[in-house]
PDB file of C-alpha atoms and ligand atoms in Angstrom:
ATOM      1  CA  MET A 349     114.614 112.503 100.481  1.00 41.00           C
ATOM      2  CA  THR A 350     115.377 109.449 102.770  1.00 46.00           C
ATOM      3  CA  ALA A 351     112.847 109.006 105.239  1.00 48.00           C
ATOM      4  CA  PRO A 352     114.507 109.136 109.246  1.00 49.00           C
ATOM      5  CA  ARG A 353     114.486 105.354 110.446  1.00 53.00           C
ATOM      6  CA  LYS A 354     112.242 104.783 113.205  1.00 53.00           C
ATOM      7  CA  PRO A 355     112.546 101.380 114.662  1.00 53.00           C
ATOM      8  CA  GLN A 356     109.296  99.970 115.723  1.00 57.00           C
ATOM      9  CA  VAL A 357     108.916  97.844 118.905  1.00 54.00           C
ATOM     10  CA  ALA A 358     106.418  95.204 119.355  1.00 55.00           C
ATOM     11  CA  PHE A 359     105.917  93.570 123.521  1.00 50.00           C
ATOM     12  CA  THR A 360     104.495  90.109 123.235  1.00 49.00           C
ATOM     13  CA  SER A 361     102.373  88.637 126.072  1.00 45.00           C
ATOM     14  CA  LYS A 362     106.117  86.951 127.107  1.00 54.00           C
ATOM     15  CA  ALA A 363     107.544  90.272 127.590  1.00 51.00           C
ATOM     16  CA  ALA A 364     110.056  89.246 124.584  1.00 67.00           C
ATOM     17  CA  PRO A 365     110.483  92.693 123.403  1.00 91.00           C
ATOM     18  CA  PHE A 366     111.616  92.936 119.592  1.00 96.00           C
ATOM     19  CA  VAL A 367     112.221  95.308 116.620  1.00 97.00           C
ATOM     20  CA  ILE A 368     111.236  95.455 113.209  1.00 98.00           C
ATOM     21  CA  ARG A 369     113.956  97.757 111.363  1.00 98.00           C
ATOM     22  CA  ALA A 370     114.918  98.044 107.487  1.00 98.00           C
ATOM     23  CA  GLU A 371     117.486  95.407 106.726  1.00 98.00           C
ATOM     24  CA  ARG A 372     121.061  96.612 106.845  1.00 98.00           C
ATOM     25  CA  ALA A 373     123.929  95.328 105.015  1.00 96.00           C
ATOM     26  CA  GLY A 374     125.751  93.783 108.045  1.00 97.00           C
ATOM     27  CA  ASP A 375     122.566  91.771 108.437  1.00 98.00           C
ATOM     28  CA  VAL A 376     123.525  89.681 105.674  1.00 96.00           C
ATOM     29  CA  ALA A 377     125.735  86.513 107.451  1.00 97.00           C
ATOM     30  CA  THR A 378     123.041  86.105 110.135  1.00 98.00           C
ATOM     31  CA  ARG A 379     120.138  86.209 107.642  1.00 98.00           C
ATOM     32  CA  GLU A 380     121.670  83.860 105.360  1.00 97.00           C
ATOM     33  CA  ALA A 381     122.537  80.917 108.120  1.00 97.00           C
ATOM     34  CA  LEU A 382     118.748  81.566 109.696  1.00 98.00           C
ATOM     35  CA  LEU A 383     117.712  80.855 106.281  1.00 98.00           C
ATOM     36  CA  ASP A 384     119.727  77.862 105.821  1.00 97.00           C
ATOM     37  CA  ALA A 385     118.501  76.563 109.243  1.00 96.00           C
ATOM     38  CA  CYS A 386     114.965  77.342 108.424  1.00 97.00           C
ATOM     39  CA  PHE A 387     114.770  76.004 104.561  1.00 96.00           C
ATOM     40  CA  GLY A 388     117.995  73.572 104.543  1.00 95.00           C
ATOM     41  CA  GLU A 389     120.926  74.730 102.515  1.00 88.00           C
ATOM     42  CA  ASN A 390     119.408  73.371  99.177  1.00 93.00           C
ATOM     43  CA  ARG A 391     117.182  76.241  99.284  1.00 96.00           C
ATOM     44  CA  HIS A 392     118.511  77.964  96.295  1.00 94.00           C
ATOM     45  CA  GLY A 393     116.714  75.676  94.391  1.00 96.00           C
ATOM     46  CA  ARG A 394     113.171  76.413  95.373  1.00 95.00           C
ATOM     47  CA  THR A 395     110.599  77.601  92.357  1.00 97.00           C
ATOM     48  CA  CYS A 396     110.125  81.274  94.159  1.00 96.00           C
ATOM     49  CA  GLN A 397     114.147  81.661  94.283  1.00 97.00           C
ATOM     50  CA  ARG A 398     113.872  81.730  90.337  1.00 97.00           C
ATOM     51  CA  LEU A 399     111.963  85.008  91.294  1.00 97.00           C
ATOM     52  CA  ARG A 400     114.796  86.536  93.053  1.00 97.00           C
ATOM     53  CA  ASP A 401     118.017  85.235  91.246  1.00 96.00           C
ATOM     54  CA  GLY A 402     120.078  88.386  90.408  1.00 96.00           C
ATOM     55  CA  ARG A 403     117.352  90.700  91.840  1.00 97.00           C
ATOM     56  CA  THR A 404     117.641  93.318  94.620  1.00 97.00           C
ATOM     57  CA  PRO A 405     114.557  93.549  96.853  1.00 98.00           C
ATOM     58  CA  ALA A 406     111.952  96.164  96.078  1.00 98.00           C
ATOM     59  CA  ALA A 407     112.889  99.323  97.763  1.00 98.00           C
ATOM     60  CA  GLY A 408     112.306  99.877 101.353  1.00 98.00           C
ATOM     61  CA  LEU A 409     110.466  96.208 101.615  1.00 98.00           C
ATOM     62  CA  ALA A 410     113.464  94.018 103.549  1.00 98.00           C
ATOM     63  CA  LEU A 411     112.987  93.958 107.060  1.00 98.00           C
ATOM     64  CA  SER A 412     114.530  92.448 109.948  1.00 98.00           C
ATOM     65  CA  ALA A 413     113.130  91.444 112.942  1.00 98.00           C
ATOM     66  CA  MET A 414     115.734  92.112 115.936  1.00 98.00           C
ATOM     67  CA  ARG A 415     116.055  90.579 119.694  1.00 96.00           C
ATOM     68  CA  ASP A 416     118.280  91.433 122.050  1.00 94.00           C
ATOM     69  CA  GLY A 417     120.605  92.662 119.435  1.00 95.00           C
ATOM     70  CA  LYS A 418     120.334  89.474 117.298  1.00 96.00           C
ATOM     71  CA  LEU A 419     118.786  89.263 113.949  1.00 98.00           C
ATOM     72  CA  VAL A 420     115.569  86.659 114.402  1.00 98.00           C
ATOM     73  CA  GLY A 421     113.863  86.962 112.045  1.00 98.00           C
ATOM     74  CA  THR A 422     113.641  88.390 107.747  1.00 98.00           C
ATOM     75  CA  VAL A 423     111.363  89.055 105.541  1.00 98.00           C
ATOM     76  CA  ARG A 424     111.557  90.405 102.032  1.00 98.00           C
ATOM     77  CA  LEU A 425     109.308  91.410  99.096  1.00 98.00           C
ATOM     78  CA  TRP A 426     110.309  91.373  95.236  1.00 98.00           C
ATOM     79  CA  HIS A 427     109.037  93.057  91.876  1.00 98.00           C
ATOM     80  CA  VAL A 428     107.313  90.958  89.468  1.00 98.00           C
ATOM     81  CA  SER A 429     104.917  90.621  86.866  1.00 98.00           C
ATOM     82  CA  ALA A 430     102.161  88.389  87.376  1.00 98.00           C
ATOM     83  CA  GLY A 431     100.862  87.524  83.967  1.00 94.00           C
ATOM     84  CA  GLY A 432     101.201  91.278  82.793  1.00 94.00           C
ATOM     85  CA  ARG A 433      99.868  92.899  85.982  1.00 97.00           C
ATOM     86  CA  PRO A 434     102.804  94.768  88.257  1.00 98.00           C
ATOM     87  CA  ALA A 435     102.887  92.920  91.842  1.00 98.00           C
ATOM     88  CA  LEU A 436     105.183  92.098  94.575  1.00 98.00           C
ATOM     89  CA  VAL A 437     106.415  89.010  95.477  1.00 98.00           C
ATOM     90  CA  LEU A 438     106.707  87.865  99.358  1.00 98.00           C
ATOM     91  CA  GLY A 439     109.705  85.895 100.629  1.00 98.00           C
ATOM     92  CA  PRO A 440     111.267  84.257 102.255  1.00 98.00           C
ATOM     93  CA  LEU A 441     109.625  84.969 105.768  1.00 98.00           C
ATOM     94  CA  ALA A 442     111.563  83.304 108.588  1.00 98.00           C
ATOM     95  CA  VAL A 443     112.047  83.254 112.204  1.00 98.00           C
ATOM     96  CA  ASP A 444     114.486  81.969 114.236  1.00 98.00           C
ATOM     97  CA  PRO A 445     113.534  78.315 115.429  1.00 97.00           C
ATOM     98  CA  ALA A 446     114.109  79.478 119.150  1.00 96.00           C
ATOM     99  CA  CYS A 447     111.855  82.801 119.201  1.00 96.00           C
ATOM    100  CA  ARG A 448     108.794  81.139 117.224  1.00 97.00           C
ATOM    101  CA  GLU A 449     105.376  81.826 118.639  1.00 96.00           C
ATOM    102  CA  LEU A 450     106.240  85.072 120.248  1.00 95.00           C
ATOM    103  CA  GLY A 451     104.365  87.078 117.530  1.00 96.00           C
ATOM    104  CA  ILE A 452     107.436  87.925 115.199  1.00 97.00           C
ATOM    105  CA  GLY A 453     106.473  86.391 111.969  1.00 98.00           C
ATOM    106  CA  ALA A 454     102.953  88.077 112.361  1.00 98.00           C
ATOM    107  CA  ALA A 455     104.622  91.565 113.133  1.00 98.00           C
ATOM    108  CA  LEU A 456     107.455  90.875 110.027  1.00 98.00           C
ATOM    109  CA  MET A 457     104.233  90.520 107.988  1.00 98.00           C
ATOM    110  CA  GLN A 458     102.193  93.455 109.248  1.00 98.00           C
ATOM    111  CA  HIS A 459     105.323  95.858 108.821  1.00 98.00           C
ATOM    112  CA  ALA A 460     105.763  94.283 105.309  1.00 98.00           C
ATOM    113  CA  LEU A 461     102.276  94.572 104.146  1.00 98.00           C
ATOM    114  CA  ALA A 462     101.984  97.932 105.404  1.00 98.00           C
ATOM    115  CA  ALA A 463     104.851  99.365 104.027  1.00 98.00           C
ATOM    116  CA  ALA A 464     104.268  97.966 100.676  1.00 98.00           C
ATOM    117  CA  ARG A 465     100.962  99.524 100.435  1.00 98.00           C
ATOM    118  CA  ALA A 466     102.278 102.894 101.679  1.00 98.00           C
ATOM    119  CA  ARG A 467     104.870 102.720  98.951  1.00 98.00           C
ATOM    120  CA  GLY A 468     101.936 102.604  96.317  1.00 98.00           C
ATOM    121  CA  HIS A 469     101.616  98.812  95.590  1.00 98.00           C
ATOM    122  CA  ASP A 470      98.617  97.242  94.747  1.00 98.00           C
ATOM    123  CA  ALA A 471      99.037  93.144  95.445  1.00 98.00           C
ATOM    124  CA  VAL A 472     101.196  91.200  96.940  1.00 98.00           C
ATOM    125  CA  ILE A 473     101.790  87.203  96.013  1.00 98.00           C
ATOM    126  CA  LEU A 474     103.434  84.447  97.815  1.00 98.00           C
ATOM    127  CA  LEU A 475     103.991  80.577  97.730  1.00 98.00           C
ATOM    128  CA  GLY A 476     103.070  79.339 101.441  1.00 98.00           C
ATOM    129  CA  ASP A 477     100.774  77.498 103.913  1.00 98.00           C
ATOM    130  CA  ALA A 478      97.499  79.034 103.595  1.00 98.00           C
ATOM    131  CA  PRO A 479      96.556  78.767 107.198  1.00 97.00           C
ATOM    132  CA  TYR A 480      99.288  80.651 108.039  1.00 98.00           C
ATOM    133  CA  TYR A 481      98.905  83.117 105.404  1.00 98.00           C
ATOM    134  CA  ALA A 482      95.135  83.544 105.706  1.00 98.00           C
ATOM    135  CA  ARG A 483      95.282  85.895 108.894  1.00 98.00           C
ATOM    136  CA  PHE A 484      96.989  88.098 106.950  1.00 98.00           C
ATOM    137  CA  GLY A 485      94.307  88.318 103.913  1.00 98.00           C
ATOM    138  CA  PHE A 486      95.995  86.027 101.608  1.00 98.00           C
ATOM    139  CA  SER A 487      94.044  83.445  99.668  1.00 98.00           C
ATOM    140  CA  THR A 488      93.734  81.418  96.314  1.00 98.00           C
ATOM    141  CA  GLU A 489      90.980  83.685  94.893  1.00 97.00           C
ATOM    142  CA  ARG A 490      93.311  85.789  92.749  1.00 97.00           C
ATOM    143  CA  THR A 491      96.166  83.449  91.574  1.00 98.00           C
ATOM    144  CA  ALA A 492      94.219  80.397  89.755  1.00 97.00           C
ATOM    145  CA  GLU A 493      95.298  81.415  86.316  1.00 98.00           C
ATOM    146  CA  LEU A 494      99.003  82.282  87.708  1.00 98.00           C
ATOM    147  CA  SER A 495     101.840  80.151  87.551  1.00 98.00           C
ATOM    148  CA  LEU A 496     105.400  79.800  88.890  1.00 98.00           C
ATOM    149  CA  PRO A 497     108.830  79.138  86.979  1.00 97.00           C
ATOM    150  CA  GLY A 498     109.302  75.780  88.203  1.00 97.00           C
ATOM    151  CA  PRO A 499     107.060  73.319  90.387  1.00 97.00           C
ATOM    152  CA  PHE A 500     104.779  74.763  92.811  1.00 98.00           C
ATOM    153  CA  GLU A 501     101.580  73.121  95.095  1.00 98.00           C
ATOM    154  CA  ARG A 502      98.792  75.230  93.324  1.00 98.00           C
ATOM    155  CA  ASP A 503      96.832  75.688  96.987  1.00 98.00           C
ATOM    156  CA  ARG A 504      99.916  77.388  98.264  1.00 98.00           C
ATOM    157  CA  LEU A 505     100.153  80.247  95.405  1.00 98.00           C
ATOM    158  CA  LEU A 506      98.289  83.066  97.312  1.00 98.00           C
ATOM    159  CA  ALA A 507      97.858  86.707  96.939  1.00 98.00           C
ATOM    160  CA  ILE A 508      96.348  90.052  98.540  1.00 98.00           C
ATOM    161  CA  GLU A 509      95.223  92.942  96.451  1.00 98.00           C
ATOM    162  CA  PHE A 510      95.164  96.120  98.205  1.00 98.00           C
ATOM    163  CA  THR A 511      93.274  97.666  95.326  1.00 97.00           C
ATOM    164  CA  GLU A 512      90.403  95.629  94.413  1.00 97.00           C
ATOM    165  CA  GLY A 513      90.871  94.178  90.920  1.00 97.00           C
ATOM    166  CA  ALA A 514      94.593  95.120  90.783  1.00 98.00           C
ATOM    167  CA  LEU A 515      95.271  91.303  89.621  1.00 98.00           C
ATOM    168  CA  ASP A 516      92.287  91.038  87.241  1.00 96.00           C
ATOM    169  CA  GLY A 517      92.848  89.146  84.362  1.00 94.00           C
ATOM    170  CA  ALA A 518      96.510  88.191  85.445  1.00 96.00           C
ATOM    171  CA  GLU A 519      96.889  85.115  83.660  1.00 97.00           C
ATOM    172  CA  GLY A 520     100.293  83.429  83.106  1.00 98.00           C
ATOM    173  CA  MET A 521     103.727  83.275  84.180  1.00 98.00           C
ATOM    174  CA  ILE A 522     104.980  85.164  87.129  1.00 98.00           C
ATOM    175  CA  VAL A 523     108.598  86.855  86.429  1.00 98.00           C
ATOM    176  CA  PRO A 524     110.633  88.742  87.922  1.00 98.00           C
ATOM    177  CA  THR A 525     111.185  92.432  87.311  1.00 98.00           C
ATOM    178  CA  GLY A 526     113.038  94.362  89.928  1.00 97.00           C
ATOM    179  CA  ALA A 527     116.452  95.762  89.574  1.00 97.00           C
ATOM    180  CA  ALA A 528     119.247  93.826  88.809  1.00 97.00           C
ATOM    181  CA  VAL A 529     122.120  93.504  91.861  1.00 95.00           C
ATOM    182  CA  PRO A 530     124.631  95.791  90.956  1.00 90.00           C
ATOM    183  CA  LYS A 531     127.818  93.876  89.516  1.00 84.00           C
ATOM    184  CA  ARG A 532     130.615  94.036  91.995  1.00 76.00           C
ATOM    185  CA  ARG A 533     134.148  95.254  91.068  1.00 68.00           C
ATOM    186  CA  SER A 534     136.638  92.691  90.962  1.00 59.00           C
ATOM    187  CA  VAL A 535     139.462  93.799  93.424  1.00 55.00           C
ATOM    188  CA  ARG A 536     142.984  92.096  91.600  1.00 58.00           C
ATOM    189  CA  ALA A 537     145.645  91.501  94.155  1.00 49.00           C
ATOM    190  CA  PRO A 538     148.556  93.984  92.678  1.00 46.00           C
ATOM    191  CA  GLU A 539     151.024  91.531  90.648  1.00 45.00           C
ATOM    192  CA  ALA A 540     154.123  90.443  91.690  1.00 39.00           C
ATOM    193  CA  HIS A 541     157.123  92.244  90.107  1.00 39.00           C
ATOM    194  CA  ALA A 542     160.140  90.010  89.274  1.00 35.00           C
ATOM    195  CA  ALA A 543     163.081  90.892  91.467  1.00 33.00           C
TER     196      ALA A 543
HETATM  197  C1  COA B 219     106.195  80.219 109.893  1.00 95.28           C
HETATM  198  C2  COA B 219     107.158  81.093 110.596  1.00 95.28           C
HETATM  199  C3  COA B 219     107.541  82.585 109.856  1.00 95.28           C
HETATM  200  C4  COA B 219     106.129  81.706 111.833  1.00 95.28           C
HETATM  201  O1  COA B 219     106.940  82.536 112.612  1.00 95.28           O
HETATM  202  P1  COA B 219     106.342  83.030 114.446  1.00 95.28           P
HETATM  203  O2  COA B 219     107.250  84.087 114.537  1.00 95.28           O
HETATM  204  O3  COA B 219     106.600  81.806 115.009  1.00 95.28           O
HETATM  205  O4  COA B 219     104.872  83.279 113.989  1.00 95.28           O
HETATM  206  P2  COA B 219     103.948  83.900 115.162  1.00 95.28           P
HETATM  207  O5  COA B 219     104.391  83.956 116.191  1.00 95.28           O
HETATM  208  O6  COA B 219     103.588  85.267 114.548  1.00 95.28           O
HETATM  209  O7  COA B 219     102.446  83.441 114.844  1.00 95.28           O
HETATM  210  C5  COA B 219     102.359  81.964 115.285  1.00 95.28           C
HETATM  211  C6  COA B 219     100.975  81.232 114.850  1.00 95.28           C
HETATM  212  O8  COA B 219     101.278  80.787 113.654  1.00 95.28           O
HETATM  213  C7  COA B 219     101.065  79.412 113.669  1.00 95.28           C
HETATM  214  N1  COA B 219     102.007  78.821 112.372  1.00 95.28           N
HETATM  215  C8  COA B 219     103.246  78.620 112.318  1.00 95.28           C
HETATM  216  N2  COA B 219     103.528  78.441 111.123  1.00 95.28           N
HETATM  217  C9  COA B 219     101.855  77.884 110.742  1.00 95.28           C
HETATM  218  C10 COA B 219     102.004  77.042 109.640  1.00 95.28           C
HETATM  219  N3  COA B 219     103.192  76.677 108.757  1.00 95.28           N
HETATM  220  N4  COA B 219     100.310  76.949 109.147  1.00 95.28           N
HETATM  221  C11 COA B 219      99.674  77.385 110.126  1.00 95.28           C
HETATM  222  N5  COA B 219     100.058  78.041 111.209  1.00 95.28           N
HETATM  223  C12 COA B 219     101.355  77.946 111.647  1.00 95.28           C
HETATM  224  C13 COA B 219     101.207  78.795 114.975  1.00 95.28           C
HETATM  225  O9  COA B 219     100.680  77.541 115.218  1.00 95.28           O
HETATM  226  C14 COA B 219     100.982  80.054 116.060  1.00 95.28           C
HETATM  227  O10 COA B 219      99.365  80.180 116.120  1.00 95.28           O
HETATM  228  P3  COA B 219      98.046  80.748 117.038  1.00 95.28           P
HETATM  229  O11 COA B 219      98.700  82.127 116.679  1.00 95.28           O
HETATM  230  O12 COA B 219      96.938  80.008 117.054  1.00 95.28           O
HETATM  231  O13 COA B 219      99.376  79.993 118.340  1.00 95.28           O
HETATM  232  C15 COA B 219     108.068  80.502 111.333  1.00 95.28           C
HETATM  233  O14 COA B 219     107.390  79.734 111.871  1.00 95.28           O
HETATM  234  C16 COA B 219     109.396  80.055 110.416  1.00 95.28           C
HETATM  235  O15 COA B 219     109.758  80.680 110.103  1.00 95.28           O
HETATM  236  N6  COA B 219     108.939  78.723 109.710  1.00 95.28           N
HETATM  237  C17 COA B 219     109.587  77.935 108.814  1.00 95.28           C
HETATM  238  C18 COA B 219     110.361  78.684 107.646  1.00 95.28           C
HETATM  239  C19 COA B 219     108.514  79.146 106.831  1.00 95.28           C
HETATM  240  O16 COA B 219     107.868  78.173 106.735  1.00 95.28           O
HETATM  241  N7  COA B 219     108.385  80.547 106.388  1.00 95.28           N
HETATM  242  C20 COA B 219     107.320  80.613 105.784  1.00 95.28           C
HETATM  243  C21 COA B 219     107.401  80.121 104.029  1.00 95.28           C
HETATM  244  S1  COA B 219     108.083  81.192 103.144  1.00 95.28           S
END
């Protein structure tokens, strides 16, 4: 049974209400534009993209931040095997440059982590700035023996365990394990008939 959608509203000190809700199909174009603005149009070449290519995000773990009816933030999580241990990889996390420092990034992180935990996931990994992600409990403690399918800076490979020991013995490559994106049926235009 699908749980009823229950948007959650966070109010900030700057009286800028925003809503964190499940990502919807209609979010795609704005989300893509936001990611281009935050990471550049060559973002598809980034190492973590290799964990997302052709995969769908983990169920219930793609979230959008909405403010004044506009998408201003996004986060997704993805199924991976972390050197043989099941885990999620988080990313990309992005907030509209015009809406930063309002707590939207933190709200996306807190909702995403709470939802991942509630769905029974045991660990989350990401590649990002430790000074930002440390506040959510991420560190390099559990990632020393892990690697990614491409170049990366080791001090940016971070993880949090919800279940102690979830990443014990996690050694080797992080590889994607999520469901493949369903193939779109190609719609062919009806062929013209010769008169
Ligand atoms: C990182 C990001 C998501 C934060 O979004 P946000 O909505 O501004 O974040 P919040 O308002 O919740 O938090 C702001 C705080 O985070 C700090 N912060 C933001 N980016 C940071 C970074 N890279 N390193 C350390 N601290 C950072 C701010 O200084 C601020 O600190 P304060 O609470 O002490 O004032 C946003 O800056 C962004 O989209 N950046 C570009 C994309 C990116 O780098 N994404 C993360 C990698 S996947």
